[in-house]
């Protein structure tokens, strides 16, 4: 907040969005730019998934949009269970709690 982003952010975000197969947006109001603008950058036919308490931004305006609304933690847990990723999620949570994923 309040810090300028490097030019590289804008260059790479544009390229990433152009070639993205899926955009996943989790836990946001989509009110802080430039990040809020990223959700509209992918091609119109690129599927977008919003996992959030409320429907925000332009989600729901495109034919490939999908939203999991409500409690974010419950939505993530349910999605991981469907994808058979529950064990991996639990491992990541434990590593994070123990500080093993700290980036220096």
mmCIF file of N, CA and C in Angstrom:
data_model
loop_
_atom_site.group_PDB
_atom_site.id
_atom_site.type_symbol
_atom_site.label_atom_id
_atom_site.label_comp_id
_atom_site.label_asym_id
_atom_site.label_seq_id
_atom_site.Cartn_x
_atom_site.Cartn_y
_atom_site.Cartn_z
ATOM 1 N N UNK A 1 0.841 -1.185 0.000
ATOM 2 C CA UNK A 1 0.000 0.000 0.000
ATOM 3 C C UNK A 1 0.881 1.242 0.000
ATOM 4 N N UNK A 2 0.602 2.117 -0.934
ATOM 5 C CA UNK A 2 1.349 3.361 -1.003
ATOM 6 C C UNK A 2 2.710 3.255 -1.661
ATOM 7 N N UNK A 3 3.116 2.054 -2.070
ATOM 8 C CA UNK A 3 4.408 1.871 -2.714
ATOM 9 C C UNK A 3 4.213 1.657 -4.208
ATOM 10 N N UNK A 4 5.085 2.255 -5.000
ATOM 11 C CA UNK A 4 5.026 2.059 -6.446
ATOM 12 C C UNK A 4 5.520 0.658 -6.788
ATOM 13 N N UNK A 5 4.842 0.028 -7.731
ATOM 14 C CA UNK A 5 5.268 -1.285 -8.186
ATOM 15 C C UNK A 5 6.278 -1.129 -9.315
ATOM 16 N N UNK A 6 7.208 -2.065 -9.411
ATOM 17 C CA UNK A 6 8.187 -1.979 -10.498
ATOM 18 C C UNK A 6 7.512 -2.188 -11.854
ATOM 19 N N UNK A 7 8.069 -1.624 -12.886
ATOM 20 C CA UNK A 7 7.528 -1.764 -14.254
ATOM 21 C C UNK A 7 7.384 -3.233 -14.631
ATOM 22 N N UNK A 8 8.277 -4.061 -14.127
ATOM 23 C CA UNK A 8 8.249 -5.506 -14.405
ATOM 24 C C UNK A 8 6.907 -6.117 -14.017
ATOM 25 N N UNK A 9 6.311 -5.650 -12.918
ATOM 26 C CA UNK A 9 5.010 -6.169 -12.493
ATOM 27 C C UNK A 9 3.989 -6.020 -13.613
ATOM 28 N N UNK A 10 3.899 -4.834 -14.183
ATOM 29 C CA UNK A 10 2.903 -4.564 -15.217
ATOM 30 C C UNK A 10 3.192 -5.336 -16.497
ATOM 31 N N UNK A 11 4.463 -5.416 -16.875
ATOM 32 C CA UNK A 11 4.843 -6.151 -18.083
ATOM 33 C C UNK A 11 4.508 -7.630 -17.950
ATOM 34 N N UNK A 12 4.887 -8.220 -16.841
ATOM 35 C CA UNK A 12 4.675 -9.653 -16.662
ATOM 36 C C UNK A 12 3.220 -9.988 -16.380
ATOM 37 N N UNK A 13 2.503 -9.133 -15.680
ATOM 38 C CA UNK A 13 1.082 -9.383 -15.425
ATOM 39 C C UNK A 13 0.317 -9.433 -16.741
ATOM 40 N N UNK A 14 0.638 -8.525 -17.636
ATOM 41 C CA UNK A 14 -0.040 -8.488 -18.935
ATOM 42 C C UNK A 14 0.222 -9.777 -19.715
ATOM 43 N N UNK A 15 1.479 -10.202 -19.747
ATOM 44 C CA UNK A 15 1.838 -11.430 -20.467
ATOM 45 C C UNK A 15 1.211 -12.642 -19.794
ATOM 46 N N UNK A 16 1.296 -12.718 -18.477
ATOM 47 C CA UNK A 16 0.713 -13.846 -17.749
ATOM 48 C C UNK A 16 -0.782 -13.956 -18.019
ATOM 49 N N UNK A 17 -1.474 -12.834 -17.994
ATOM 50 C CA UNK A 17 -2.918 -12.848 -18.217
ATOM 51 C C UNK A 17 -3.266 -13.245 -19.641
ATOM 52 N N UNK A 18 -2.445 -12.859 -20.588
ATOM 53 C CA UNK A 18 -2.689 -13.202 -21.984
ATOM 54 C C UNK A 18 -2.632 -14.716 -22.195
ATOM 55 N N UNK A 19 -1.723 -15.386 -21.486
ATOM 56 C CA UNK A 19 -1.529 -16.821 -21.682
ATOM 57 C C UNK A 19 -2.166 -17.687 -20.584
ATOM 58 N N UNK A 20 -2.876 -17.081 -19.664
ATOM 59 C CA UNK A 20 -3.467 -17.828 -18.552
ATOM 60 C C UNK A 20 -4.566 -18.774 -19.030
ATOM 61 N N UNK A 21 -4.590 -19.967 -18.453
ATOM 62 C CA UNK A 21 -5.661 -20.923 -18.717
ATOM 63 C C UNK A 21 -6.787 -20.769 -17.712
ATOM 64 N N UNK A 22 -6.478 -20.167 -16.564
ATOM 65 C CA UNK A 22 -7.443 -20.008 -15.486
ATOM 66 C C UNK A 22 -6.943 -18.902 -14.565
ATOM 67 N N UNK A 23 -7.865 -18.076 -14.083
ATOM 68 C CA UNK A 23 -7.518 -17.068 -13.085
ATOM 69 C C UNK A 23 -8.296 -17.395 -11.814
ATOM 70 N N UNK A 24 -7.586 -17.504 -10.701
ATOM 71 C CA UNK A 24 -8.214 -17.760 -9.404
ATOM 72 C C UNK A 24 -7.980 -16.543 -8.526
ATOM 73 N N UNK A 25 -9.038 -16.013 -7.980
ATOM 74 C CA UNK A 25 -8.979 -14.828 -7.124
ATOM 75 C C UNK A 25 -9.581 -15.207 -5.776
ATOM 76 N N UNK A 26 -8.813 -15.003 -4.701
ATOM 77 C CA UNK A 26 -9.242 -15.452 -3.374
ATOM 78 C C UNK A 26 -9.189 -14.307 -2.372
ATOM 79 N N UNK A 27 -10.294 -14.101 -1.668
ATOM 80 C CA UNK A 27 -10.340 -13.182 -0.535
ATOM 81 C C UNK A 27 -9.987 -11.747 -0.856
ATOM 82 N N UNK A 28 -10.869 -11.035 -1.537
ATOM 83 C CA UNK A 28 -10.550 -9.675 -1.934
ATOM 84 C C UNK A 28 -11.804 -8.818 -2.076
ATOM 85 N N UNK A 29 -11.605 -7.529 -1.952
ATOM 86 C CA UNK A 29 -12.686 -6.583 -2.233
ATOM 87 C C UNK A 29 -12.574 -6.076 -3.672
ATOM 88 N N UNK A 30 -11.441 -6.320 -4.306
ATOM 89 C CA UNK A 30 -11.133 -5.823 -5.650
ATOM 90 C C UNK A 30 -11.290 -4.313 -5.737
ATOM 91 N N UNK A 31 -10.841 -3.615 -4.699
ATOM 92 C CA UNK A 31 -10.927 -2.161 -4.677
ATOM 93 C C UNK A 31 -9.559 -1.485 -4.746
ATOM 94 N N UNK A 32 -8.490 -2.256 -4.581
ATOM 95 C CA UNK A 32 -7.146 -1.672 -4.578
ATOM 96 C C UNK A 32 -6.471 -1.963 -5.915
ATOM 97 N N UNK A 33 -6.133 -0.885 -6.622
ATOM 98 C CA UNK A 33 -5.460 -1.012 -7.916
ATOM 99 C C UNK A 33 -3.958 -0.884 -7.728
ATOM 100 N N UNK A 34 -3.159 -1.542 -8.535
ATOM 101 C CA UNK A 34 -3.485 -2.127 -9.823
ATOM 102 C C UNK A 34 -3.970 -3.571 -9.766
ATOM 103 N N UNK A 35 -3.898 -4.186 -8.604
ATOM 104 C CA UNK A 35 -4.281 -5.600 -8.527
ATOM 105 C C UNK A 35 -5.735 -5.834 -8.915
ATOM 106 N N UNK A 36 -6.617 -4.924 -8.562
ATOM 107 C CA UNK A 36 -8.030 -5.085 -8.887
ATOM 108 C C UNK A 36 -8.253 -5.172 -10.394
ATOM 109 N N UNK A 37 -7.393 -4.551 -11.174
ATOM 110 C CA UNK A 37 -7.539 -4.581 -12.624
ATOM 111 C C UNK A 37 -7.080 -5.874 -13.272
ATOM 112 N N UNK A 38 -6.303 -6.660 -12.557
ATOM 113 C CA UNK A 38 -5.779 -7.896 -13.122
ATOM 114 C C UNK A 38 -6.900 -8.880 -13.455
ATOM 115 N N UNK A 39 -7.962 -8.893 -12.678
ATOM 116 C CA UNK A 39 -9.025 -9.872 -12.920
ATOM 117 C C UNK A 39 -9.716 -9.665 -14.258
ATOM 118 N N UNK A 40 -9.629 -8.482 -14.815
ATOM 119 C CA UNK A 40 -10.251 -8.221 -16.112
ATOM 120 C C UNK A 40 -9.268 -8.343 -17.273
ATOM 121 N N UNK A 41 -8.013 -8.626 -16.989
ATOM 122 C CA UNK A 41 -6.982 -8.672 -18.018
ATOM 123 C C UNK A 41 -6.968 -9.957 -18.858
ATOM 124 N N UNK A 42 -7.330 -11.130 -18.316
ATOM 125 C CA UNK A 42 -7.293 -12.334 -19.161
ATOM 126 C C UNK A 42 -8.291 -12.247 -20.321
ATOM 127 N N UNK A 43 -8.049 -13.080 -21.334
ATOM 128 C CA UNK A 43 -8.974 -13.147 -22.470
ATOM 129 C C UNK A 43 -10.396 -13.378 -21.963
ATOM 130 N N UNK A 44 -11.366 -12.935 -22.728
ATOM 131 C CA UNK A 44 -12.767 -13.025 -22.312
ATOM 132 C C UNK A 44 -13.221 -14.477 -22.108
ATOM 133 N N UNK A 45 -12.615 -15.415 -22.823
ATOM 134 C CA UNK A 45 -13.019 -16.819 -22.696
ATOM 135 C C UNK A 45 -12.208 -17.586 -21.650
ATOM 136 N N UNK A 46 -11.302 -16.913 -20.947
ATOM 137 C CA UNK A 46 -10.523 -17.556 -19.891
ATOM 138 C C UNK A 46 -11.397 -17.734 -18.656
ATOM 139 N N UNK A 47 -11.512 -18.965 -18.143
ATOM 140 C CA UNK A 47 -12.301 -19.164 -16.920
ATOM 141 C C UNK A 47 -11.705 -18.400 -15.740
ATOM 142 N N UNK A 48 -12.598 -17.828 -14.930
ATOM 143 C CA UNK A 48 -12.177 -17.116 -13.717
ATOM 144 C C UNK A 48 -12.956 -17.687 -12.535
ATOM 145 N N UNK A 49 -12.230 -17.987 -11.461
ATOM 146 C CA UNK A 49 -12.838 -18.512 -10.242
ATOM 147 C C UNK A 49 -12.609 -17.521 -9.118
ATOM 148 N N UNK A 50 -13.701 -17.120 -8.483
ATOM 149 C CA UNK A 50 -13.638 -16.245 -7.313
ATOM 150 C C UNK A 50 -13.998 -17.064 -6.085
ATOM 151 N N UNK A 51 -13.106 -17.069 -5.099
ATOM 152 C CA UNK A 51 -13.375 -17.698 -3.804
ATOM 153 C C UNK A 51 -13.364 -16.562 -2.809
ATOM 154 N N UNK A 52 -14.551 -16.198 -2.320
ATOM 155 C CA UNK A 52 -14.672 -14.965 -1.564
ATOM 156 C C UNK A 52 -15.956 -14.998 -0.739
ATOM 157 N N UNK A 53 -16.042 -14.097 0.206
ATOM 158 C CA UNK A 53 -17.266 -13.994 1.001
ATOM 159 C C UNK A 53 -18.411 -13.443 0.153
ATOM 160 N N UNK A 54 -18.114 -12.419 -0.672
ATOM 161 C CA UNK A 54 -19.122 -11.775 -1.519
ATOM 162 C C UNK A 54 -18.684 -11.780 -2.972
ATOM 163 N N UNK A 55 -19.648 -11.633 -3.869
ATOM 164 C CA UNK A 55 -19.362 -11.432 -5.274
ATOM 165 C C UNK A 55 -18.846 -10.003 -5.449
ATOM 166 N N UNK A 56 -17.692 -9.850 -6.082
ATOM 167 C CA UNK A 56 -17.067 -8.526 -6.221
ATOM 168 C C UNK A 56 -16.606 -8.309 -7.658
ATOM 169 N N UNK A 57 -16.330 -7.054 -7.964
ATOM 170 C CA UNK A 57 -15.788 -6.705 -9.268
ATOM 171 C C UNK A 57 -16.694 -7.135 -10.400
ATOM 172 N N UNK A 58 -16.074 -7.572 -11.474
ATOM 173 C CA UNK A 58 -16.822 -7.975 -12.665
ATOM 174 C C UNK A 58 -17.142 -9.470 -12.687
ATOM 175 N N UNK A 59 -16.863 -10.164 -11.597
ATOM 176 C CA UNK A 59 -17.154 -11.601 -11.572
ATOM 177 C C UNK A 59 -18.647 -11.833 -11.773
ATOM 178 N N UNK A 60 -18.942 -12.776 -12.647
ATOM 179 C CA UNK A 60 -20.318 -13.078 -13.000
ATOM 180 C C UNK A 60 -20.704 -12.479 -14.339
ATOM 181 N N UNK A 61 -19.875 -11.600 -14.880
ATOM 182 C CA UNK A 61 -20.186 -10.935 -16.148
ATOM 183 C C UNK A 61 -19.733 -11.750 -17.363
ATOM 184 N N UNK A 62 -18.839 -12.686 -17.157
ATOM 185 C CA UNK A 62 -18.319 -13.482 -18.275
ATOM 186 C C UNK A 62 -18.917 -14.880 -18.236
ATOM 187 N N UNK A 63 -19.052 -15.511 -19.404
ATOM 188 C CA UNK A 63 -19.691 -16.831 -19.459
ATOM 189 C C UNK A 63 -18.939 -17.923 -18.712
ATOM 190 N N UNK A 64 -17.622 -17.801 -18.568
ATOM 191 C CA UNK A 64 -16.818 -18.838 -17.905
ATOM 192 C C UNK A 64 -16.579 -18.544 -16.419
ATOM 193 N N UNK A 65 -17.204 -17.504 -15.881
ATOM 194 C CA UNK A 65 -17.001 -17.150 -14.468
ATOM 195 C C UNK A 65 -17.670 -18.161 -13.540
ATOM 196 N N UNK A 66 -17.005 -18.383 -12.410
ATOM 197 C CA UNK A 66 -17.541 -19.245 -11.363
ATOM 198 C C UNK A 66 -17.166 -18.622 -10.019
ATOM 199 N N UNK A 67 -18.035 -18.774 -9.034
ATOM 200 C CA UNK A 67 -17.747 -18.210 -7.713
ATOM 201 C C UNK A 67 -18.136 -19.193 -6.622
ATOM 202 N N UNK A 68 -17.245 -19.334 -5.650
ATOM 203 C CA UNK A 68 -17.535 -20.059 -4.415
ATOM 204 C C UNK A 68 -17.657 -18.994 -3.346
ATOM 205 N N UNK A 69 -18.877 -18.709 -2.939
ATOM 206 C CA UNK A 69 -19.111 -17.608 -2.006
ATOM 207 C C UNK A 69 -19.401 -18.122 -0.603
ATOM 208 N N UNK A 70 -19.035 -17.334 0.375
ATOM 209 C CA UNK A 70 -19.231 -17.697 1.770
ATOM 210 C C UNK A 70 -17.893 -17.781 2.480
ATOM 211 N N UNK A 71 -17.825 -18.615 3.481
ATOM 212 C CA UNK A 71 -16.610 -18.771 4.270
ATOM 213 C C UNK A 71 -15.469 -19.270 3.382
ATOM 214 N N UNK A 72 -14.409 -18.491 3.289
ATOM 215 C CA UNK A 72 -13.301 -18.812 2.392
ATOM 216 C C UNK A 72 -12.592 -20.091 2.814
ATOM 217 N N UNK A 73 -12.342 -20.245 4.103
ATOM 218 C CA UNK A 73 -11.647 -21.453 4.574
ATOM 219 C C UNK A 73 -12.450 -22.707 4.252
ATOM 220 N N UNK A 74 -13.757 -22.661 4.467
ATOM 221 C CA UNK A 74 -14.601 -23.818 4.141
ATOM 222 C C UNK A 74 -14.598 -24.093 2.644
ATOM 223 N N UNK A 75 -14.600 -23.036 1.833
ATOM 224 C CA UNK A 75 -14.572 -23.214 0.381
ATOM 225 C C UNK A 75 -13.261 -23.844 -0.075
ATOM 226 N N UNK A 76 -12.145 -23.383 0.487
ATOM 227 C CA UNK A 76 -10.837 -23.949 0.143
ATOM 228 C C UNK A 76 -10.761 -25.412 0.573
ATOM 229 N N UNK A 77 -11.220 -25.691 1.777
ATOM 230 C CA UNK A 77 -11.219 -27.073 2.262
ATOM 231 C C UNK A 77 -12.054 -27.974 1.357
ATOM 232 N N UNK A 78 -13.236 -27.509 0.960
ATOM 233 C CA UNK A 78 -14.120 -28.306 0.104
ATOM 234 C C UNK A 78 -13.494 -28.522 -1.275
ATOM 235 N N UNK A 79 -12.885 -27.478 -1.832
ATOM 236 C CA UNK A 79 -12.237 -27.591 -3.136
ATOM 237 C C UNK A 79 -11.077 -28.581 -3.071
ATOM 238 N N UNK A 80 -10.257 -28.480 -2.036
ATOM 239 C CA UNK A 80 -9.127 -29.401 -1.869
ATOM 240 C C UNK A 80 -9.606 -30.838 -1.692
ATOM 241 N N UNK A 81 -10.705 -31.005 -0.980
ATOM 242 C CA UNK A 81 -11.253 -32.350 -0.791
ATOM 243 C C UNK A 81 -11.699 -32.936 -2.130
ATOM 244 N N UNK A 82 -12.388 -32.133 -2.942
ATOM 245 C CA UNK A 82 -12.846 -32.586 -4.266
ATOM 246 C C UNK A 82 -11.670 -32.960 -5.165
ATOM 247 N N UNK A 83 -10.574 -32.232 -5.047
ATOM 248 C CA UNK A 83 -9.397 -32.468 -5.882
ATOM 249 C C UNK A 83 -8.433 -33.478 -5.265
ATOM 250 N N UNK A 84 -8.800 -34.016 -4.111
ATOM 251 C CA UNK A 84 -7.966 -34.963 -3.375
ATOM 252 C C UNK A 84 -6.621 -34.324 -2.992
ATOM 253 N N UNK A 85 -6.704 -33.059 -2.563
ATOM 254 C CA UNK A 85 -5.519 -32.313 -2.146
ATOM 255 C C UNK A 85 -5.515 -32.042 -0.642
ATOM 256 N N UNK A 86 -6.381 -32.660 0.101
ATOM 257 C CA UNK A 86 -6.501 -32.350 1.532
ATOM 258 C C UNK A 86 -5.207 -32.606 2.295
ATOM 259 N N UNK A 87 -4.526 -33.699 1.979
ATOM 260 C CA UNK A 87 -3.271 -34.003 2.671
ATOM 261 C C UNK A 87 -2.209 -32.945 2.378
ATOM 262 N N UNK A 88 -2.105 -32.533 1.108
ATOM 263 C CA UNK A 88 -1.124 -31.516 0.733
ATOM 264 C C UNK A 88 -1.448 -30.180 1.406
ATOM 265 N N UNK A 89 -2.731 -29.844 1.474
ATOM 266 C CA UNK A 89 -3.136 -28.603 2.137
ATOM 267 C C UNK A 89 -2.746 -28.639 3.606
ATOM 268 N N UNK A 90 -3.002 -29.746 4.258
ATOM 269 C CA UNK A 90 -2.667 -29.871 5.676
ATOM 270 C C UNK A 90 -1.150 -29.767 5.887
ATOM 271 N N UNK A 91 -0.376 -30.386 5.003
ATOM 272 C CA UNK A 91 1.086 -30.293 5.101
ATOM 273 C C UNK A 91 1.553 -28.843 4.960
ATOM 274 N N UNK A 92 0.996 -28.126 3.992
ATOM 275 C CA UNK A 92 1.365 -26.719 3.805
ATOM 276 C C UNK A 92 0.991 -25.872 5.011
ATOM 277 N N UNK A 93 -0.170 -26.152 5.593
ATOM 278 C CA UNK A 93 -0.588 -25.411 6.782
ATOM 279 C C UNK A 93 0.364 -25.657 7.940
ATOM 280 N N UNK A 94 0.767 -26.898 8.125
ATOM 281 C CA UNK A 94 1.702 -27.222 9.205
ATOM 282 C C UNK A 94 3.062 -26.569 8.970
ATOM 283 N N UNK A 95 3.549 -26.625 7.728
ATOM 284 C CA UNK A 95 4.830 -26.002 7.411
ATOM 285 C C UNK A 95 4.782 -24.496 7.656
ATOM 286 N N UNK A 96 3.675 -23.878 7.285
ATOM 287 C CA UNK A 96 3.522 -22.444 7.473
ATOM 288 C C UNK A 96 3.496 -22.097 8.958
ATOM 289 N N UNK A 97 2.752 -22.866 9.724
ATOM 290 C CA UNK A 97 2.669 -22.623 11.169
ATOM 291 C C UNK A 97 4.026 -22.788 11.844
ATOM 292 N N UNK A 98 4.829 -23.698 11.318
ATOM 293 C CA UNK A 98 6.138 -23.946 11.908
ATOM 294 C C UNK A 98 7.203 -23.013 11.336
ATOM 295 N N UNK A 99 6.822 -22.152 10.384
ATOM 296 C CA UNK A 99 7.762 -21.208 9.805
ATOM 297 C C UNK A 99 8.707 -21.802 8.788
ATOM 298 N N UNK A 100 8.348 -22.959 8.239
ATOM 299 C CA UNK A 100 9.237 -23.613 7.282
ATOM 300 C C UNK A 100 9.114 -23.041 5.886
ATOM 301 N N UNK A 101 8.076 -22.242 5.613
ATOM 302 C CA UNK A 101 7.888 -21.678 4.286
ATOM 303 C C UNK A 101 8.301 -20.214 4.213
ATOM 304 N N UNK A 102 9.022 -19.714 5.206
ATOM 305 C CA UNK A 102 9.447 -18.323 5.185
ATOM 306 C C UNK A 102 10.366 -18.063 4.005
ATOM 307 N N UNK A 103 10.048 -17.044 3.258
ATOM 308 C CA UNK A 103 10.889 -16.641 2.126
ATOM 309 C C UNK A 103 11.801 -15.524 2.596
ATOM 310 N N UNK A 104 13.058 -15.701 2.353
ATOM 311 C CA UNK A 104 14.028 -14.685 2.796
ATOM 312 C C UNK A 104 14.580 -13.925 1.627
#
